[in-house]
PDB file of C-alpha atoms and ligand atoms in Angstrom:
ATOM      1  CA  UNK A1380     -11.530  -4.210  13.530  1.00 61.00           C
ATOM      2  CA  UNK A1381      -8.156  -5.463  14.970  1.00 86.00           C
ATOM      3  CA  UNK A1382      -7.519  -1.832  15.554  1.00 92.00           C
ATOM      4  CA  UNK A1383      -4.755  -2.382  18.270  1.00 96.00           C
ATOM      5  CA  UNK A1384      -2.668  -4.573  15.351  1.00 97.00           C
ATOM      6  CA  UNK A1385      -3.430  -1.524  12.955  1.00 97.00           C
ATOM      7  CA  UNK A1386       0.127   0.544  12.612  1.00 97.00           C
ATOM      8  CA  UNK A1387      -0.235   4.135  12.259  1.00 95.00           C
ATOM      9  CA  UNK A1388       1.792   4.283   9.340  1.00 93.00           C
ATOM     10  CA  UNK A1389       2.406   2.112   6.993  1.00 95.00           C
ATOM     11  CA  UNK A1390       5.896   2.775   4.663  1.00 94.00           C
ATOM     12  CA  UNK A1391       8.209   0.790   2.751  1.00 90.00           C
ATOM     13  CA  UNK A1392      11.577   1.520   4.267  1.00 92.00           C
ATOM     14  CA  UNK A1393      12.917   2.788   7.351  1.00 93.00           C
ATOM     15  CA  UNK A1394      14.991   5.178   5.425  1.00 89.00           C
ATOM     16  CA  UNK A1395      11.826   6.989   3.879  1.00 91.00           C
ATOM     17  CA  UNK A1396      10.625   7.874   7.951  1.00 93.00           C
ATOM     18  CA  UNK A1397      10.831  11.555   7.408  1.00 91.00           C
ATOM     19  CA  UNK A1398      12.654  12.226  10.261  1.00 94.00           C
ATOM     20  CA  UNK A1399      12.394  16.191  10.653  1.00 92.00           C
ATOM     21  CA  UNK A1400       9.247  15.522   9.440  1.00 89.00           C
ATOM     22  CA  UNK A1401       8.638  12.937  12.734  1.00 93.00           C
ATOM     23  CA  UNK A1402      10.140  15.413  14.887  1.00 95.00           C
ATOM     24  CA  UNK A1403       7.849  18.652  13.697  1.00 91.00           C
ATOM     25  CA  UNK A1404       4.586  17.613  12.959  1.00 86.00           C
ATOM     26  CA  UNK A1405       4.386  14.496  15.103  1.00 89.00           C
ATOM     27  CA  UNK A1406       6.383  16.198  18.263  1.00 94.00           C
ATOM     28  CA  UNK A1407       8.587  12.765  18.359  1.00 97.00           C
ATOM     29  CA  UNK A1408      11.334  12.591  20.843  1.00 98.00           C
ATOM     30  CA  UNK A1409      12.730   8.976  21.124  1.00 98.00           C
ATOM     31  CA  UNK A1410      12.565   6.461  18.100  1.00 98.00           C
ATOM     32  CA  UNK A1411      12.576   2.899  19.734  1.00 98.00           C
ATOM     33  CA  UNK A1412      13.584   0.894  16.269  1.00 98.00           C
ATOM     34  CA  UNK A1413      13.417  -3.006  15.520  1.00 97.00           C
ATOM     35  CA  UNK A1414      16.538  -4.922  13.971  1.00 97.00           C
ATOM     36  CA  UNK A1415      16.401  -7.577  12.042  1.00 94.00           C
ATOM     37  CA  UNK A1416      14.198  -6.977   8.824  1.00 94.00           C
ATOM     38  CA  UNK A1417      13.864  -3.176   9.729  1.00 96.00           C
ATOM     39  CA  UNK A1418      17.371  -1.637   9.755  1.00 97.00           C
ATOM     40  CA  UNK A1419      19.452  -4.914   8.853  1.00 95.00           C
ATOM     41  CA  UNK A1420      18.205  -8.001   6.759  1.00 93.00           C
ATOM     42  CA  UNK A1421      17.776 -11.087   8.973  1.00 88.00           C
ATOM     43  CA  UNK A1422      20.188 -13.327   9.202  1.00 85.00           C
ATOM     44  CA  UNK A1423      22.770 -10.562   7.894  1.00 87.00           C
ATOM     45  CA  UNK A1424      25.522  -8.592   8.955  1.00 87.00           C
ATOM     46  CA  UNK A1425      25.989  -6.050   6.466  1.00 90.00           C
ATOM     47  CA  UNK A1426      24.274  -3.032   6.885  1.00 93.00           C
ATOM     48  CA  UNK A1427      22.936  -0.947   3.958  1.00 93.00           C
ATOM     49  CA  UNK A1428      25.086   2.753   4.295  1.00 93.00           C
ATOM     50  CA  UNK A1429      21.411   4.254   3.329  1.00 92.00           C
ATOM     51  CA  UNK A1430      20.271   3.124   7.386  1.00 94.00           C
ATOM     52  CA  UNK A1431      23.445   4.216   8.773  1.00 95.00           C
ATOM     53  CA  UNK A1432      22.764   7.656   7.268  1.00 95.00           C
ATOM     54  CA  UNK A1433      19.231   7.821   8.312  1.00 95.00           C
ATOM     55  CA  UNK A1434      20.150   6.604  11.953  1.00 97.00           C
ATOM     56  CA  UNK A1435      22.999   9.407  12.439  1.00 97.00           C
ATOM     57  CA  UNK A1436      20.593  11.869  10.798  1.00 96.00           C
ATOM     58  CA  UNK A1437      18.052  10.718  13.542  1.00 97.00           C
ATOM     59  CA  UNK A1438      20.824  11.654  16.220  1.00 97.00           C
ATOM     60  CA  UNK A1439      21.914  15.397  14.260  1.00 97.00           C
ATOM     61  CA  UNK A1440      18.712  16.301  14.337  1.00 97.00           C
ATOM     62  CA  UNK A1441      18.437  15.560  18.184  1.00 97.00           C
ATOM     63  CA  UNK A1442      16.188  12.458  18.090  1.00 98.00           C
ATOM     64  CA  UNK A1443      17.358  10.020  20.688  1.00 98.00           C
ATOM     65  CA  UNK A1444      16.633   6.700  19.246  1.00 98.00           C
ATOM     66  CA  UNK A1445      17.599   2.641  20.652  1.00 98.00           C
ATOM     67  CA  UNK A1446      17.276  -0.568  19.245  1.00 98.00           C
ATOM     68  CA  UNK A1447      14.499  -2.534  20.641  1.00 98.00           C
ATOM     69  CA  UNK A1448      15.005  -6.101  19.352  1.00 96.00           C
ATOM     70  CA  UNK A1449      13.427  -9.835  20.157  1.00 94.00           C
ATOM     71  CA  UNK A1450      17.206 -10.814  19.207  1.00 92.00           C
ATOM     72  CA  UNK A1451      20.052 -12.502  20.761  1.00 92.00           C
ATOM     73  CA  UNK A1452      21.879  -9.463  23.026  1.00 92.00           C
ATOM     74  CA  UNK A1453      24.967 -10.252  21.279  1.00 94.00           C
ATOM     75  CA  UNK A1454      23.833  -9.736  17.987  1.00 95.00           C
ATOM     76  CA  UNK A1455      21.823  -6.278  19.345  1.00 95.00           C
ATOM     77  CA  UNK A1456      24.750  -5.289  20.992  1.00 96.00           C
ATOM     78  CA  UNK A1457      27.221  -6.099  17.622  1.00 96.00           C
ATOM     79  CA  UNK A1458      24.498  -3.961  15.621  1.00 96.00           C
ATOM     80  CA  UNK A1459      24.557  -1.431  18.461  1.00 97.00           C
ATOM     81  CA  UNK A1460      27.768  -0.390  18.082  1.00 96.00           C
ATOM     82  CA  UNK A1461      27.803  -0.531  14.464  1.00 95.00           C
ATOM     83  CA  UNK A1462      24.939   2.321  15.119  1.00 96.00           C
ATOM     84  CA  UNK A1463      26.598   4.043  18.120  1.00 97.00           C
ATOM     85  CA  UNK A1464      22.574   3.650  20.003  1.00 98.00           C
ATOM     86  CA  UNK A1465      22.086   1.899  22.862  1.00 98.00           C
ATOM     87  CA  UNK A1466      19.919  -1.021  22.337  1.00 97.00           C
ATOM     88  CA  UNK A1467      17.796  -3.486  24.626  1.00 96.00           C
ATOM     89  CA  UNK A1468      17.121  -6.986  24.088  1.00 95.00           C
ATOM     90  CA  UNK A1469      16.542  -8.979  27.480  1.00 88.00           C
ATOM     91  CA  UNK A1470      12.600  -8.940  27.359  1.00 91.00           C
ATOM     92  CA  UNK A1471      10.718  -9.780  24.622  1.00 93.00           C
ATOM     93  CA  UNK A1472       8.297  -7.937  22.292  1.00 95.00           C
ATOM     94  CA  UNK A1473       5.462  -7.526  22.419  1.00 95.00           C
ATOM     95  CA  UNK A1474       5.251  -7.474  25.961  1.00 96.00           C
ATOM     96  CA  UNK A1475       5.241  -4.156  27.478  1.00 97.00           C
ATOM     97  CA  UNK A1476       8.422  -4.036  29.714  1.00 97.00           C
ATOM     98  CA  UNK A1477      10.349  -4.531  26.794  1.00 97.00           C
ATOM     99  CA  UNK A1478       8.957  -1.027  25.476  1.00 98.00           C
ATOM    100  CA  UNK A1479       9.032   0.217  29.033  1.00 97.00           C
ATOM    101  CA  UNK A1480      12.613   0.031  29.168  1.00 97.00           C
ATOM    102  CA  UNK A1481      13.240   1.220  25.762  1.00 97.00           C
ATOM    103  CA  UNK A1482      11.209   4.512  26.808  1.00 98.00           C
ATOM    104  CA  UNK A1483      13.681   4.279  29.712  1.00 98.00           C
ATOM    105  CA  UNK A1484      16.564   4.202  27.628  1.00 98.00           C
ATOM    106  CA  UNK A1485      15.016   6.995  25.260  1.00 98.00           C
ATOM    107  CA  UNK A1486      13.953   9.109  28.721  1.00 98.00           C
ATOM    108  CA  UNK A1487      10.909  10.509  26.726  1.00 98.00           C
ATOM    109  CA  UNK A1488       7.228  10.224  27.527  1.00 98.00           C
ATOM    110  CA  UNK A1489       5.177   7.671  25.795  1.00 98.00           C
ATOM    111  CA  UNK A1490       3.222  10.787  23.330  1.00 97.00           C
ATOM    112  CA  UNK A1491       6.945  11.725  22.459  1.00 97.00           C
ATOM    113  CA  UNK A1492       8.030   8.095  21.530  1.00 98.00           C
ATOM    114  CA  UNK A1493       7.592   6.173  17.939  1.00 98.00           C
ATOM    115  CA  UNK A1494       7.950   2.262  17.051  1.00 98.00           C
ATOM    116  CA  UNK A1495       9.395   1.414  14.543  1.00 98.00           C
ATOM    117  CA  UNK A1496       9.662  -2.382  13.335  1.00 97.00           C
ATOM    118  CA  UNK A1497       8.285  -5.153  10.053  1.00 96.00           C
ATOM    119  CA  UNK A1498       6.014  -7.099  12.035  1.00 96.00           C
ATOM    120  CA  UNK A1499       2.411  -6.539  13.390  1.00 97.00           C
ATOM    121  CA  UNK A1500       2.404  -8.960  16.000  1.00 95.00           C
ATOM    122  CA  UNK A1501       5.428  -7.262  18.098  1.00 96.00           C
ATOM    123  CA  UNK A1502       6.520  -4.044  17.366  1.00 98.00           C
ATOM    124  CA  UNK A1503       2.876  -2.950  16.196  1.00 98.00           C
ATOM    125  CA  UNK A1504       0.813  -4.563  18.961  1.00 97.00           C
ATOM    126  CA  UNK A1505       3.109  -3.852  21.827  1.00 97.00           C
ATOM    127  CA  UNK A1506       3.609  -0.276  20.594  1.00 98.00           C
ATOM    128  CA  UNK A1507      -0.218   0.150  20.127  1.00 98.00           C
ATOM    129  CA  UNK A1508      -1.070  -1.150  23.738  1.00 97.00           C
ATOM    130  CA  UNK A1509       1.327   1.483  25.475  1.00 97.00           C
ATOM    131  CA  UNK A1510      -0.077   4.008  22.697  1.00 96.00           C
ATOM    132  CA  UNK A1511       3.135   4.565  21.134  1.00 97.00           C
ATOM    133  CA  UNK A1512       2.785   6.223  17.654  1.00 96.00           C
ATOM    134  CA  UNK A1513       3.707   3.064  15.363  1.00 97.00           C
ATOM    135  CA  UNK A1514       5.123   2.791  12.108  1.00 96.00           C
ATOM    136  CA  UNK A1515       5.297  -0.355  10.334  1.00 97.00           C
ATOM    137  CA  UNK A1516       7.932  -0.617   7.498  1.00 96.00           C
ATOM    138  CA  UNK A1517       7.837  -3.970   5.000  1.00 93.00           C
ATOM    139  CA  UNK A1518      10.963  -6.437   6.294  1.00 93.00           C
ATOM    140  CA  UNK A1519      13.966  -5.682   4.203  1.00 92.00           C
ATOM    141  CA  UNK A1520      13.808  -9.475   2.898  1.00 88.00           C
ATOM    142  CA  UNK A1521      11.390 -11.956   2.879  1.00 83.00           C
ATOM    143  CA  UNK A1522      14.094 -14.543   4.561  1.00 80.00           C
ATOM    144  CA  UNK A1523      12.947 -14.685   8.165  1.00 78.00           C
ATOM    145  CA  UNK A1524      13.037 -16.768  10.949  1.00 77.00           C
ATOM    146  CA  UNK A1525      11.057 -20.428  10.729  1.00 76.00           C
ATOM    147  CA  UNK A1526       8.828 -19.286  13.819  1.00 75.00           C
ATOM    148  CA  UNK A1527       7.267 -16.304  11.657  1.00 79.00           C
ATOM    149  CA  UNK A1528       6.212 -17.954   9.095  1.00 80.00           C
ATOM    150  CA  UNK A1529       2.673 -18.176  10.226  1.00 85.00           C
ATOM    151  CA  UNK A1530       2.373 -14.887  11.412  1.00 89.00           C
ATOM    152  CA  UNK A1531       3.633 -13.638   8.520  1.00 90.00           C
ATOM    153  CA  UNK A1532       0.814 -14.833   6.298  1.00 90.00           C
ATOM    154  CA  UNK A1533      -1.458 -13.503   8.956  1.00 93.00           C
ATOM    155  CA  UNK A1534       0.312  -9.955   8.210  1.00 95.00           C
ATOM    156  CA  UNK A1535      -0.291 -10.365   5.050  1.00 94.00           C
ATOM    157  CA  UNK A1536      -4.065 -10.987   5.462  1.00 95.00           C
ATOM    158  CA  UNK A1537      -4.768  -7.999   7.871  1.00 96.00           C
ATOM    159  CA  UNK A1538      -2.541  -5.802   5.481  1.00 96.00           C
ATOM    160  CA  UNK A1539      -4.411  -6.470   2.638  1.00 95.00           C
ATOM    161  CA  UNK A1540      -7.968  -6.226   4.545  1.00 95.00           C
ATOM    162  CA  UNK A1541      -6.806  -2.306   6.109  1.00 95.00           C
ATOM    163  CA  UNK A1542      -5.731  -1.463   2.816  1.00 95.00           C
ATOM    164  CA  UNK A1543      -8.878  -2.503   0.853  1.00 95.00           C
ATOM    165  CA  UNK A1544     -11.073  -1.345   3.721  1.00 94.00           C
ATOM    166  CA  UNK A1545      -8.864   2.257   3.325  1.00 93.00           C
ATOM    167  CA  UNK A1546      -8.284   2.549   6.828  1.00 93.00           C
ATOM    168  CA  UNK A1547      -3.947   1.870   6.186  1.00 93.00           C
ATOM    169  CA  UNK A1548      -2.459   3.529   3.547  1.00 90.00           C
ATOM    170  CA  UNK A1549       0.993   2.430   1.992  1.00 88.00           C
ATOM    171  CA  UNK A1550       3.276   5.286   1.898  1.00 84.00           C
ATOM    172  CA  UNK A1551       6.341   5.416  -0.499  1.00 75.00           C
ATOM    173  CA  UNK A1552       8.167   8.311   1.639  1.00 63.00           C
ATOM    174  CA  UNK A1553       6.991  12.326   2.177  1.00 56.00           C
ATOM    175  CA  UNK A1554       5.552  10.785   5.454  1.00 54.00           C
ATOM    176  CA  UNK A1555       4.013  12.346   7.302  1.00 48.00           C
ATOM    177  CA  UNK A1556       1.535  14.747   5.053  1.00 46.00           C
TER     178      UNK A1556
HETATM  179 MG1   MG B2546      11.931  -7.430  12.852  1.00 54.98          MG
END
């Protein structure tokens, strides 16, 4: 049930995405990854020096990866920078031209291309419907935007009913076995 909101993964960080890992066993290209609540806290402008690792170890290893954020394009491009990834932030998720130009950005085909992001009803469900592999990560902090609020608790709900049901399982890094 509410299979297209399911994520494929479910982890607690961004920074525990095993990315060689990703790119071996998963034959991952492009990583199209959220902003706020996935690699910075919302509201924030600090970024923790554990994502900025994990980003340029995405790039060593030969991953191309963008930001793909519902955000203001000034913040996106700020955080872009910080990053050195291109980002895109003129449509919003989860529709799917906002993940059709991110796999535009990335250049990879949609079987080489990952989601990464903390919430169900965008980066999930938009990722899902273009059959992007999708990873959903918890949000960094529970401080989020007024206009989530609901959907948050719905989350929380469909979380909770995947996990008792067994078909999500919370990994705490070595992802993927
Ligand atoms: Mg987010």
């Amino acid at each position: 049930m509410f299979k297209i909101l399911r994520p494929k993964v479910y982890i607690n960080s961004v920074y525990n995405v095993d990315l060689i890992k990703l790119k071996k066993i998963k034959k991952i290209k492009g990583i199209m990854v959220d902003l706020d609540n996935t690699l910075v806290a919302w509201g924030e402008k600090e970024v923790s020096p554990k994502i900025i690792d994990w980003v340029k170890e995405a790039k060593k290893i030969g991953l191309k990866i963008c930001i793909v954020s519902n955000t203001n394009s000034k913040r996106a491009a700020e955080f872009a920078k910080i990053f050195n990834i291109p980002y895109h932030s003129k449509y919003f998720k989860p529709f799917s031209i906002a993940f059709n130009n991110g796999l535009k950005i990335l250049d990879t085909k949609k079987s080489e291309t990952v989601v990464i992001g903390d919430q169900i009803f965008t980066d999930v469900l938009g990722g899902n419907r273009l059959k992007l592999l999708t990873i959903l990560v918890t949000p960094i902090v529970k401080k989020d935007s007024i206009g989530t609020f609901l959907q948050r608790n719905i989350e929380k709900i469909l979380i909770s009913f995947w996990l008792k049901r067994g078909t999500l399982k919370k990994e705490i890094g070595n992802w993927p076995k």
